[in-house]
CSV table of C-alpha atoms in Angstrom, one decimal:
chain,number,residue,atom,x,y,z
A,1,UNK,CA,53.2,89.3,-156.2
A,2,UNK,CA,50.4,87.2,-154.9
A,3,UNK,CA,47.7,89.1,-153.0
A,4,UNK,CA,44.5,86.6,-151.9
A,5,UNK,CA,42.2,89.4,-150.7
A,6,UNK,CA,43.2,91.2,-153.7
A,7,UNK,CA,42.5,88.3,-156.7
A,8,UNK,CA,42.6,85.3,-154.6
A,9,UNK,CA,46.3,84.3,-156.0
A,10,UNK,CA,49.1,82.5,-153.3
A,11,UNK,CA,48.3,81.1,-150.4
A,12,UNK,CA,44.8,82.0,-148.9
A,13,UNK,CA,44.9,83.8,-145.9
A,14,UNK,CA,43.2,81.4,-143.3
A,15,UNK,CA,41.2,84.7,-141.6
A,16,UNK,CA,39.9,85.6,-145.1
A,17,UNK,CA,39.2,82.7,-146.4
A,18,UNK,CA,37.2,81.5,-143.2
A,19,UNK,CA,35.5,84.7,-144.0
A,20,UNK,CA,34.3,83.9,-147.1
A,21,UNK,CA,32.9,80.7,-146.2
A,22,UNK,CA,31.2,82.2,-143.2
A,23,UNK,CA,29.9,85.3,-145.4
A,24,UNK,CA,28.9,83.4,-148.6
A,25,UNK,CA,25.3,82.5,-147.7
A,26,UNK,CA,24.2,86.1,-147.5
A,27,UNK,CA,25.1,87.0,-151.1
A,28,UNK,CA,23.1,86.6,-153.8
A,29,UNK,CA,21.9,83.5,-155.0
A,30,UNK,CA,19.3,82.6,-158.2
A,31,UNK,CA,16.8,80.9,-156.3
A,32,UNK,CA,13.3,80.8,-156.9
A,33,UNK,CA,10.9,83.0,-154.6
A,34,UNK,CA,7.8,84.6,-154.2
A,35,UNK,CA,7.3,88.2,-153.6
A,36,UNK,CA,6.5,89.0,-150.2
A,37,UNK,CA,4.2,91.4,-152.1
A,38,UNK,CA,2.0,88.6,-153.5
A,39,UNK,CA,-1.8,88.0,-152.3
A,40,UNK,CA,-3.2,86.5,-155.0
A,41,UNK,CA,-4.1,83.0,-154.1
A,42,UNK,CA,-5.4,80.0,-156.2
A,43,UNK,CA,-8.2,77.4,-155.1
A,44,UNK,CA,-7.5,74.3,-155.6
A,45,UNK,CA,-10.5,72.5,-154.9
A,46,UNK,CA,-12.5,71.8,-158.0
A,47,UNK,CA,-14.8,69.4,-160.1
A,48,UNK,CA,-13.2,66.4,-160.9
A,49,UNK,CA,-12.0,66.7,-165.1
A,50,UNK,CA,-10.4,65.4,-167.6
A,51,UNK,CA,-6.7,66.9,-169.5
A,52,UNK,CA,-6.8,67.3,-172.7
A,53,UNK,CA,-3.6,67.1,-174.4
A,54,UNK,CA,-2.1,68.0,-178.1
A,55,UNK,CA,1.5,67.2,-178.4
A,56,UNK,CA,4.3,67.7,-180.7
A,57,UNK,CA,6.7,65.3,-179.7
A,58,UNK,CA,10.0,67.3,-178.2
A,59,UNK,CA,13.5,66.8,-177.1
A,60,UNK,CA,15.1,68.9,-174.4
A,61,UNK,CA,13.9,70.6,-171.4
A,62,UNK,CA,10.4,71.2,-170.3
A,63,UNK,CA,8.1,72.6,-167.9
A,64,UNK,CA,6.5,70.1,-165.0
A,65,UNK,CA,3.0,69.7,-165.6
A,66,UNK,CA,0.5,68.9,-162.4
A,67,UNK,CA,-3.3,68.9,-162.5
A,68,UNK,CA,-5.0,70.4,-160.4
A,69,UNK,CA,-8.3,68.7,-161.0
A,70,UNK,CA,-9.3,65.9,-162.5
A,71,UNK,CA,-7.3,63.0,-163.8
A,72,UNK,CA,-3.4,63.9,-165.0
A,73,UNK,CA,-2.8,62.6,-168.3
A,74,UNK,CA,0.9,64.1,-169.2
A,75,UNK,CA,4.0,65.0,-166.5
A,76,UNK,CA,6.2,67.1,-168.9
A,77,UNK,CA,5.3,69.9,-171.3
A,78,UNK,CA,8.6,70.7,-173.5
A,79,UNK,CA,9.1,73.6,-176.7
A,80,UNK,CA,6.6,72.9,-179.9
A,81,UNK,CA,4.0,70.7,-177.2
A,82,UNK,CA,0.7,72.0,-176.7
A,83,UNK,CA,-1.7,71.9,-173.7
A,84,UNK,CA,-5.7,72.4,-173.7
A,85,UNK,CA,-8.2,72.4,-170.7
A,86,UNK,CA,-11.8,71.4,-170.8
A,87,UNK,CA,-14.7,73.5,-169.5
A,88,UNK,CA,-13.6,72.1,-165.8
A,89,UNK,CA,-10.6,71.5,-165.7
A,90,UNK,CA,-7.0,73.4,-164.5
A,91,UNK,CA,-3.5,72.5,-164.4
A,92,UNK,CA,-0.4,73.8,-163.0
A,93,UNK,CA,3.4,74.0,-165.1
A,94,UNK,CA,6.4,74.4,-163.3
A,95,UNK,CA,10.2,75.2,-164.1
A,96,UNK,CA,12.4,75.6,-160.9
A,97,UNK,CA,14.6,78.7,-162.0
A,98,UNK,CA,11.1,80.4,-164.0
A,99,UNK,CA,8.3,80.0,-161.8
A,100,UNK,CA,4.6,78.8,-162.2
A,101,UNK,CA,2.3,78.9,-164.6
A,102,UNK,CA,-1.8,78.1,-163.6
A,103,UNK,CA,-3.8,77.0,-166.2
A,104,UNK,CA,-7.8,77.7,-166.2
A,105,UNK,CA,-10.3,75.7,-168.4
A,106,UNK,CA,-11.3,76.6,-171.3
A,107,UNK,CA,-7.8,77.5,-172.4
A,108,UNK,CA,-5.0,76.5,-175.0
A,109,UNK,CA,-1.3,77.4,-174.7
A,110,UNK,CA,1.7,76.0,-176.4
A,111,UNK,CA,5.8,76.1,-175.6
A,112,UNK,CA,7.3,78.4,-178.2
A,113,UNK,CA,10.7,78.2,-176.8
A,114,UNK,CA,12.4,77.4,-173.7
A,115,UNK,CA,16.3,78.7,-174.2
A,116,UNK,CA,18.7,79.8,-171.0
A,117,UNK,CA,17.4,83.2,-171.7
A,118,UNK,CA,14.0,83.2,-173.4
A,119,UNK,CA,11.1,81.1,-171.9
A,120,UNK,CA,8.5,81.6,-174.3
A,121,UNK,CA,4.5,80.4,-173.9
A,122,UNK,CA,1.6,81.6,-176.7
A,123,UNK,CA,-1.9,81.9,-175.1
A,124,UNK,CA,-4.1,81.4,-177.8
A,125,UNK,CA,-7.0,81.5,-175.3
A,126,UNK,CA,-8.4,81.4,-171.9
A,127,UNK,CA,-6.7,82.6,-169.0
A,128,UNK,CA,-2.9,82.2,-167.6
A,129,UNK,CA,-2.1,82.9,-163.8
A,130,UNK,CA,2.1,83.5,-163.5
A,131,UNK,CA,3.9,83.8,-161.0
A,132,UNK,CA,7.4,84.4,-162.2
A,133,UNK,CA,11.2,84.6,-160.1
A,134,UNK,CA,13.5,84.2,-163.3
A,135,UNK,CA,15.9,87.7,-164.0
A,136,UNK,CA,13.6,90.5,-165.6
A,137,UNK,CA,12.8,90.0,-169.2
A,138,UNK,CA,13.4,85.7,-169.5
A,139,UNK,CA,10.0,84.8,-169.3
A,140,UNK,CA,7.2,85.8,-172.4
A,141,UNK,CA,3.8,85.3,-173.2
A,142,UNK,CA,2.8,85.9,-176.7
A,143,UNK,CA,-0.8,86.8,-177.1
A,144,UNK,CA,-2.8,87.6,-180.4
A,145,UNK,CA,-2.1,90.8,-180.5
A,146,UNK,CA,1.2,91.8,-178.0
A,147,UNK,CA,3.4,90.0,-175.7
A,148,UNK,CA,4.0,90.1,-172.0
A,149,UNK,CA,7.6,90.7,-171.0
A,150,UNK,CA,8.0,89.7,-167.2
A,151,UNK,CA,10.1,91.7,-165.4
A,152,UNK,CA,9.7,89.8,-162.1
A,153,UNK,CA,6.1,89.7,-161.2
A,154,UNK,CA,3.0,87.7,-160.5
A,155,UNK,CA,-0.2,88.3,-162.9
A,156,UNK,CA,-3.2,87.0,-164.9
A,157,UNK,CA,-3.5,87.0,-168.5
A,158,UNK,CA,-6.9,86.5,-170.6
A,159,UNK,CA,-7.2,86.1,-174.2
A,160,UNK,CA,-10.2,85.7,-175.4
A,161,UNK,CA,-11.7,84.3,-179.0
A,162,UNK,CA,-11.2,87.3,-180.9
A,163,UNK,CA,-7.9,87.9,-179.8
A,164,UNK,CA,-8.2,90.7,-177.1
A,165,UNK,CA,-6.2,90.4,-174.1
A,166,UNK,CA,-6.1,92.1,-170.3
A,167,UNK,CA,-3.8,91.1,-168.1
A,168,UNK,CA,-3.7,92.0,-164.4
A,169,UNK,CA,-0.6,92.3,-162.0
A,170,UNK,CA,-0.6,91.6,-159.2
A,171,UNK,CA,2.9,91.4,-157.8
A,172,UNK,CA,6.0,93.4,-159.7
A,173,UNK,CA,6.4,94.9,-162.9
A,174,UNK,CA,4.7,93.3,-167.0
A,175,UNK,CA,5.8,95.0,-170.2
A,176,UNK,CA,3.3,94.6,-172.5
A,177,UNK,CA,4.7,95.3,-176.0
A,178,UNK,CA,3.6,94.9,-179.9
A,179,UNK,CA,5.7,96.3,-183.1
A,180,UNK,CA,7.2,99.5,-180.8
A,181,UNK,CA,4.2,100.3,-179.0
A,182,UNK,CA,4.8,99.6,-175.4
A,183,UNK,CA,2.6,99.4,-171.8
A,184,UNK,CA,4.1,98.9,-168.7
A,185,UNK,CA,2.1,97.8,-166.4
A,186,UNK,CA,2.5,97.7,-162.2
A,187,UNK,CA,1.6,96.0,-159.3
A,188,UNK,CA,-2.9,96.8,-158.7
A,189,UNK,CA,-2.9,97.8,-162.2
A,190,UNK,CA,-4.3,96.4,-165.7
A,191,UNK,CA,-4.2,96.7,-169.5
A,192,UNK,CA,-5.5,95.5,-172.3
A,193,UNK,CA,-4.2,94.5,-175.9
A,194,UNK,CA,-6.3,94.3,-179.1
A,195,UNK,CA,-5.5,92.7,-182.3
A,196,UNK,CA,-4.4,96.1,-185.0
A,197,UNK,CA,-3.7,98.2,-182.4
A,198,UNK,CA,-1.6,96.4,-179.6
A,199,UNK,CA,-1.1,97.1,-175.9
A,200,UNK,CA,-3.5,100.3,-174.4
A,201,UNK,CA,-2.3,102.5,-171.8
A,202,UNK,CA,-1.9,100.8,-168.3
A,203,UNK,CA,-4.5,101.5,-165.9
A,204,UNK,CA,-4.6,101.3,-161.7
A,205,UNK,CA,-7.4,98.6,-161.4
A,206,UNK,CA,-9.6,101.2,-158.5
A,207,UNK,CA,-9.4,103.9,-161.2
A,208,UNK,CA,-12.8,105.3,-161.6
A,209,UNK,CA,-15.5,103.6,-164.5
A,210,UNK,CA,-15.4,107.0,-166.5
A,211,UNK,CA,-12.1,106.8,-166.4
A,212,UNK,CA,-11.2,103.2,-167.6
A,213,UNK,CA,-14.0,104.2,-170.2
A,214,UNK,CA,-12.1,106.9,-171.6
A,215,UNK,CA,-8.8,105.2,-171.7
A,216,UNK,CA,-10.9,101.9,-173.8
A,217,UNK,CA,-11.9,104.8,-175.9
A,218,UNK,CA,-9.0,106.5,-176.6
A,219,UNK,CA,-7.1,103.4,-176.9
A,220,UNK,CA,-9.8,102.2,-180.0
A,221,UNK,CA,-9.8,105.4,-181.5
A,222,UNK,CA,-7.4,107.6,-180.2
A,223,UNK,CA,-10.2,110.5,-179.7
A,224,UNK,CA,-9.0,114.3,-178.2
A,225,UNK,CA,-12.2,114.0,-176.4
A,226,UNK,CA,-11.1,110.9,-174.6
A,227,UNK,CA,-8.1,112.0,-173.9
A,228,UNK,CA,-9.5,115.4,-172.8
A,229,UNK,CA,-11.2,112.7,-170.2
A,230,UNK,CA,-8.5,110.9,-168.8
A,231,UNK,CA,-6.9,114.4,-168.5
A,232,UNK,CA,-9.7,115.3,-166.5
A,233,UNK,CA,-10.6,112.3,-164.2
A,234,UNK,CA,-7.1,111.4,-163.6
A,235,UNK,CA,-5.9,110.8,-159.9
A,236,UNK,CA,-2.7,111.1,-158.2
A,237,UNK,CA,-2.0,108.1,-158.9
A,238,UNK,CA,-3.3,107.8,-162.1
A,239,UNK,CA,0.2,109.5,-163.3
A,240,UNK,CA,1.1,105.7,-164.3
A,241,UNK,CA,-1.5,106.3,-167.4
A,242,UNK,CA,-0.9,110.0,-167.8
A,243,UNK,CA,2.9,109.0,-168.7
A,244,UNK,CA,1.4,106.6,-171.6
A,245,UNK,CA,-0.8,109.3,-172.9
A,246,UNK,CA,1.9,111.6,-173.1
A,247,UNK,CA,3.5,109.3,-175.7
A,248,UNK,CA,0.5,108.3,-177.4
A,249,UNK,CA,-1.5,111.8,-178.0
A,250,UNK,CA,-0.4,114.0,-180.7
A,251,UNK,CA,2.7,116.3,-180.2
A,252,UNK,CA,0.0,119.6,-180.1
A,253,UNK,CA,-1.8,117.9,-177.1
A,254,UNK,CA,1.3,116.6,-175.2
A,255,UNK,CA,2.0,119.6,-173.2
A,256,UNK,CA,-1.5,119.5,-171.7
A,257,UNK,CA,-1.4,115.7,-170.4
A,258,UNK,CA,2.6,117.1,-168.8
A,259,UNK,CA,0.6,120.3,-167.2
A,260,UNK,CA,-1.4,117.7,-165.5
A,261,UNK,CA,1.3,115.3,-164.5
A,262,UNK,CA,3.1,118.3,-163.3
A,263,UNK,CA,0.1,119.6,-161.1
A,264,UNK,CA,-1.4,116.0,-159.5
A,265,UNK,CA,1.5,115.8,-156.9
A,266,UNK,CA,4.2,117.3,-155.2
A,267,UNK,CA,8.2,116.1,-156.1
A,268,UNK,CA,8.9,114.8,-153.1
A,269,UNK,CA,6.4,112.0,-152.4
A,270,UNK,CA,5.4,111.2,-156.1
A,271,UNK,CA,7.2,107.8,-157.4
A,272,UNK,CA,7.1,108.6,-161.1
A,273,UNK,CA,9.3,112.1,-160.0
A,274,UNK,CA,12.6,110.5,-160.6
A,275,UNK,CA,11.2,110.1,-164.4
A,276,UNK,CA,8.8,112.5,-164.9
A,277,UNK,CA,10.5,115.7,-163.1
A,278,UNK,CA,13.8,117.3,-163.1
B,1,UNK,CA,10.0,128.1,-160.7
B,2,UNK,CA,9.9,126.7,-164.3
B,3,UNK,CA,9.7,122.6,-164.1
B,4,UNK,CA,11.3,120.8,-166.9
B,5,UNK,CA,9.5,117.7,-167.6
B,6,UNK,CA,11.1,114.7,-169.0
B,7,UNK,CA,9.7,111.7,-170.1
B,8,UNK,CA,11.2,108.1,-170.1
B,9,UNK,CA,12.5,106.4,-173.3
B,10,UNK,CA,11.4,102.9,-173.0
B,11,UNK,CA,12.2,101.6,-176.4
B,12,UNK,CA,11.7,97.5,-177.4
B,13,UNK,CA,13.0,95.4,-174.6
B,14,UNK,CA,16.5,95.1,-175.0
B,15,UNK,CA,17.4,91.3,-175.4
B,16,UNK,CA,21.0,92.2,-174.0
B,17,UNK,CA,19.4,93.2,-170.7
B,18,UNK,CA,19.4,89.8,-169.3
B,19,UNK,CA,23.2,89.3,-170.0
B,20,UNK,CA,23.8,92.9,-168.2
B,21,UNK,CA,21.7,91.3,-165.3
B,22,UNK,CA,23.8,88.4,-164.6
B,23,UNK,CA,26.6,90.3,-164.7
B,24,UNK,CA,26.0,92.9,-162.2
B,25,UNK,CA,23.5,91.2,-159.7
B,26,UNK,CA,26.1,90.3,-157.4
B,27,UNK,CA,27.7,94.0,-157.3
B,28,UNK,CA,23.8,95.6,-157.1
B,29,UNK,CA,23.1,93.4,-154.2
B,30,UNK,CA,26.3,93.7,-152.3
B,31,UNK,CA,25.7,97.3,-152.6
B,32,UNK,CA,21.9,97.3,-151.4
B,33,UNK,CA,23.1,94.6,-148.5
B,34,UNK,CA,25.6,97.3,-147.0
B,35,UNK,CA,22.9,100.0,-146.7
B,36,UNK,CA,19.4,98.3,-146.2
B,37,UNK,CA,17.8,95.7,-144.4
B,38,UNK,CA,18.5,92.0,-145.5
B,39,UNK,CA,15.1,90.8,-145.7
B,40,UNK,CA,14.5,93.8,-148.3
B,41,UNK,CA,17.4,93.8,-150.3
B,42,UNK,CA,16.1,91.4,-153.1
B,43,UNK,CA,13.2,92.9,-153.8
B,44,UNK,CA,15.2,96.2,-154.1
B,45,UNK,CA,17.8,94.6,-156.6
B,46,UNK,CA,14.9,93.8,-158.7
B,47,UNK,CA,13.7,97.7,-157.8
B,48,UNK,CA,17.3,99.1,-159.5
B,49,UNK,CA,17.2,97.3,-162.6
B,50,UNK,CA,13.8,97.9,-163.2
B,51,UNK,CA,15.0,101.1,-163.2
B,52,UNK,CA,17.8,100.8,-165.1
B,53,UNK,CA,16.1,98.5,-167.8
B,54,UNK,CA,13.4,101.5,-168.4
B,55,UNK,CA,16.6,104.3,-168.4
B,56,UNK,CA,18.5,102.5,-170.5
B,57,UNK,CA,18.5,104.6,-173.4
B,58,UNK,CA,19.7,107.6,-171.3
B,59,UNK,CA,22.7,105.7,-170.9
B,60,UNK,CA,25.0,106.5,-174.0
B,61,UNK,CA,28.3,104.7,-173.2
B,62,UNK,CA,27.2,100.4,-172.2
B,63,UNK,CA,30.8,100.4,-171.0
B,64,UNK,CA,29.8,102.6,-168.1
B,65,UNK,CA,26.9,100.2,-167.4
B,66,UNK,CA,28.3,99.1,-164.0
B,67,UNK,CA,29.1,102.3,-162.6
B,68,UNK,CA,25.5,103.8,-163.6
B,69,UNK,CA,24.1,100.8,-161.9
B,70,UNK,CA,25.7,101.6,-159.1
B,71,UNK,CA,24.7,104.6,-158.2
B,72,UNK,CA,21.4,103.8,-159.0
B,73,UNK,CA,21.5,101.3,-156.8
B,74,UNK,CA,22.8,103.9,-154.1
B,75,UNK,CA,20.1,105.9,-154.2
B,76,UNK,CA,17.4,103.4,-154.7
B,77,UNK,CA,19.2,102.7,-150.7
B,78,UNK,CA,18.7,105.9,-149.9
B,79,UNK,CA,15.5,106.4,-150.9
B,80,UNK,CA,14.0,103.4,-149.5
B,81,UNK,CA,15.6,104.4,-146.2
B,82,UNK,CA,13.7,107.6,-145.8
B,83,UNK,CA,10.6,106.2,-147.1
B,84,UNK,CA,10.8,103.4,-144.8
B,85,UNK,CA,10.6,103.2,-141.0
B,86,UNK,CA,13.7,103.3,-139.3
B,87,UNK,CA,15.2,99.8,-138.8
B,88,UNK,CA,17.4,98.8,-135.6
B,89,UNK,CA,20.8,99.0,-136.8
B,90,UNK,CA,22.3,95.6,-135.0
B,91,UNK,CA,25.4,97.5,-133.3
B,92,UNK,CA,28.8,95.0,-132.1
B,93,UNK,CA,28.2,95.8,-128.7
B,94,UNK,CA,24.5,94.7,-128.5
B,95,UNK,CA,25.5,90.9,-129.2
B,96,UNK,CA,25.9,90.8,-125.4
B,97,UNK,CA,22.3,92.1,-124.7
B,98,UNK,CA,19.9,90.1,-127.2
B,99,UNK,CA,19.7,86.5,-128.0
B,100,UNK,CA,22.7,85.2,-129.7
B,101,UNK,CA,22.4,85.9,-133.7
B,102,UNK,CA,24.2,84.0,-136.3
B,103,UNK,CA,27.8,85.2,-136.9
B,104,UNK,CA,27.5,85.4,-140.5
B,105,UNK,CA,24.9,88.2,-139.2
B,106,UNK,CA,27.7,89.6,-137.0
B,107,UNK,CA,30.0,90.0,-138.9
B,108,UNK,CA,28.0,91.8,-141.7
B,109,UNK,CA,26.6,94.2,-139.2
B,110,UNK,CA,30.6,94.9,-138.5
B,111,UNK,CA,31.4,95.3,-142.0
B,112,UNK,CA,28.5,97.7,-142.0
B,113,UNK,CA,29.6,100.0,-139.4
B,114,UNK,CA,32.7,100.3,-141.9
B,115,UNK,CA,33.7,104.0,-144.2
B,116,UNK,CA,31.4,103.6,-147.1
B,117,UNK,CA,34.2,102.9,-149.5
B,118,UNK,CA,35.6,99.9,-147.6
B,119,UNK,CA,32.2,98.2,-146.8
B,120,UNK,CA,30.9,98.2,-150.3
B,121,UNK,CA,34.3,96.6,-151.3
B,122,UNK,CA,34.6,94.0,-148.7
B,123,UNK,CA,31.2,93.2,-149.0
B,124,UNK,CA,31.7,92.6,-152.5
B,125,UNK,CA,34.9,90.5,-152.2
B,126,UNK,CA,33.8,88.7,-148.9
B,127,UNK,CA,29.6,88.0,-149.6
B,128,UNK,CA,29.0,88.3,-153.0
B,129,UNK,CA,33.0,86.6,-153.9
B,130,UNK,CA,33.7,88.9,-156.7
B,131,UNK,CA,37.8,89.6,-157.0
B,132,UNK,CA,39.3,93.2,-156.6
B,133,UNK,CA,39.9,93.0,-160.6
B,134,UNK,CA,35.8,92.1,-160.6
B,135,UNK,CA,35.5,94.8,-158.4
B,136,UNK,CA,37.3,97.6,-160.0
B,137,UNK,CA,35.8,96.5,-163.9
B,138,UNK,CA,31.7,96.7,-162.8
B,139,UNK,CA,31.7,99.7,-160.6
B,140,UNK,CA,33.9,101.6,-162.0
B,141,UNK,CA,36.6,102.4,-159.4
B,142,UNK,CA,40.3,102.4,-160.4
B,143,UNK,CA,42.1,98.6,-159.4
B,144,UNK,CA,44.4,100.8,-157.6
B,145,UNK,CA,41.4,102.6,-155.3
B,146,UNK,CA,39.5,99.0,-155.1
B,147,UNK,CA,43.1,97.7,-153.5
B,148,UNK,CA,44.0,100.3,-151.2
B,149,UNK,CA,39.7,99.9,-149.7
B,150,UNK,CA,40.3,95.9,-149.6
B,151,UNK,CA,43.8,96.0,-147.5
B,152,UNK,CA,42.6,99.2,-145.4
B,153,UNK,CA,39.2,97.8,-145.0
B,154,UNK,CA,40.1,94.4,-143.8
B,155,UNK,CA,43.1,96.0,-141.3
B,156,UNK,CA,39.6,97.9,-139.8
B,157,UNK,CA,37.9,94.8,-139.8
B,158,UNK,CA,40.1,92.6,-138.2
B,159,UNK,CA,41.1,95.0,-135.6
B,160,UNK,CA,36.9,95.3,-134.7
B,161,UNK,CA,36.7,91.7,-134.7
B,162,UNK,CA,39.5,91.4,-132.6
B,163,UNK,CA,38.3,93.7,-129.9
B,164,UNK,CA,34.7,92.5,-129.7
B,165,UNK,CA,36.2,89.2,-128.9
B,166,UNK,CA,38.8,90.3,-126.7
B,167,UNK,CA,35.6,91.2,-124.2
């Protein structure tokens, strides 16, 4: 028995089928966009500089290269190809179903792999501005010491000589993750990653000076007396890096970092309740 | 009152998350579509699996993936809808007071004014062009249930149409 509405077999009805057609633009379609969330903004205006490229030469795919200063010297920047700046100089990469990628000077990234599913860069050092649109968890960084896992967001990444990263986001959602040990990090807030001991506990970027010195701390050395201080200083809002203590201290000490999640707000306006409460 | 706390397993990020994704975007956004407003229902698909990506590992049957989805995409709609100023629902009867609006727009705001159970499955056969079978296999309904909504749903439909432009 044919049924269009029901598997689209037989004749089409004309009604539903002109339904369809008029109905179709509102679904939803893979198209690249920026968060309406997003303020971060990038100048463009700067010194004029020169592009310094290393290549591998690569088949395939590859991301659209644009300089934003200075003089271009390549177009395309494909997997196994490298790309440095100079003290002065920034460029831009581009894939239309991924996103942007802003370069600063002074740093060297490479194309690890760019697959339907896995777009992979490795910042060896400097600083990285994305701004990503691709489904949650296609587009990766690797760093020194952990690896950003987009999950549909906008953010800056620094890696610096000795291998220590931060990165800030600024729109959406980063996982930042090495060997198990995982960070995730939200829109306003930060985290840093350290070669030996991978991704620290995520941080709001307003969060008081004693207590982003306490979570540096405890992330280095894991110290009760840190924690004890992050305990102490935390916000509302700091719940985001209460929830990564929790899994980080030892399993004596949890029940006091889930007395304070418990106490800093009430069920019905906190965001973290449908994870943290029941 | 004793709280139980419970804290979220996020294990190593599932490489068979992305594939889960492209499967059940379309259903996740037809849902959201039929209960919030247009402009935010993108942002709120990437919301739900968020959400589903870090509760994951609560989920101990993948083959129920879909339906789990669902309703978390349900109530991510009805959570943002009491967090959020009330939006003007676009009612059939106002097309003759405000400036014309595209029909595509028109006819959503119909299906919207639909039972629950027939606007979530017409909007999923009609927008987002999955098939009843489609339907039935990522939410989790019975092909029988999914095909009784689709015929009942677009008898209601064409009857509202018909009326609105009978005036």
């Amino acid at each position: 028995m044919s049924d269009y509405l029901w598997d689209r077999s037989g004749q089409p009805d004309p009604e539903i089928k002109r339904l369809e057609t008029l109905l179709a633009p509102l679904g939803h379609r893979e198209m690249p966009r920026r968060s309406r969330k997003l303020r971060w903004t990038i100048p463009l205006a700067i010194a004029a500089s020169v592009l310094v490229w290393v290549a591998y030469r690569s088949a395939g795919p590859s991301w659209q290269v644009s300089t934003l200063a200075g003089r271009p010297s390549v177009n395309r920047l494909g997997s196994g190809q490298s790309l440095r700046t100079d003290s002065v100089s920034r460029a831009r990469l581009q894939l239309d179903d991924i996103g942007e990628v802003d370069i600063e000077p002074d740093t060297q990234l490479s194309v690890i792999a760019m697959r339907p599913q896995e777009h992979r860069l490795d910042l060896k050092r400097g600083i990285i501005h994305a701004y990503i649109w691709a489904p949650p968890a296609q587009f990766y960084v690797n760093t020194p010491s952990s690896v950003t896992v987009d999950l549909g967001c906008a953010y800056t990444l620094q890696v610096d000589d000795a291998g220590m990263g931060v990165v800030n986001v600024t729109a959406g959602w980063v996982a930042f993750e090495d060997k198990g040990r995982e960070s995730l990090v939200p829109e306003s807030a930060a985290c840093k990653t350290r070669p030996g001991t991978g991704p620290g506990m995520a941080y709001y970027s307003d969060a008081s000076h004693e207590f982003k010195s306490a979570v540096d701390l405890f992330d280095v050395t894991g110290s009760q007396a840190a924690a004890d201080v992050v305990i102490a200083a935390a916000r509302s809002k700091d719940a985001l890096t209460l929830w990564h203590l929790a899994r980080r201290v030892r399993p004596g000490q949890r029940e006091r970092v889930l007395l304070k999640l418990a106490q800093l707000k009430p069920v019905e306006d906190d965001p973290w309740k449908t994870y943290l409460l029941k | 009152m004793e709280t139980t706390i419970e804290l979220p397993k996020v294990t190593s990020v599932d490489r068979g998350f992305p594939r889960l994704y492209e499967r059940y975007v379309r259903m996740v956004h037809g849902i959201l579509l039929a209960r919030v407003p247009r402009q935010d229902v993108d942002d709120l698909v990437q919301d739900v699996f968020l959400m589903a990506w870090r509760r994951l590992d609560s989920l101990r049957d993948m083959q129920a993936f879909g339906g789990w989805v669902a309703t978390i995409a349900r109530n991510q709609a009805t959570d943002f809808l009491r967090r959020t100023p009330k939006w003007d629902e676009l009612k059939p009867d106002s097309l003759r007071q405000g400036p014309p609006i595209p029909e595509a727009l028109a006819v959503l705001e119909t299906i919207r004014s639909l039972p629950e159970a027939y606007r979530d499955t017409l909007i999923l056969r009609l927008v987002e062009g999955m098939t009843g079978p489609e339907i039935a296999e990522q939410t989790g309904l019975t092909p029988d249930s999914v095909r009784v909504n689709l015929h009942r749903g677009m008898k209601m439909l064409r009857d509202k149409l018909e009326g609105r432009s009978a005036r």
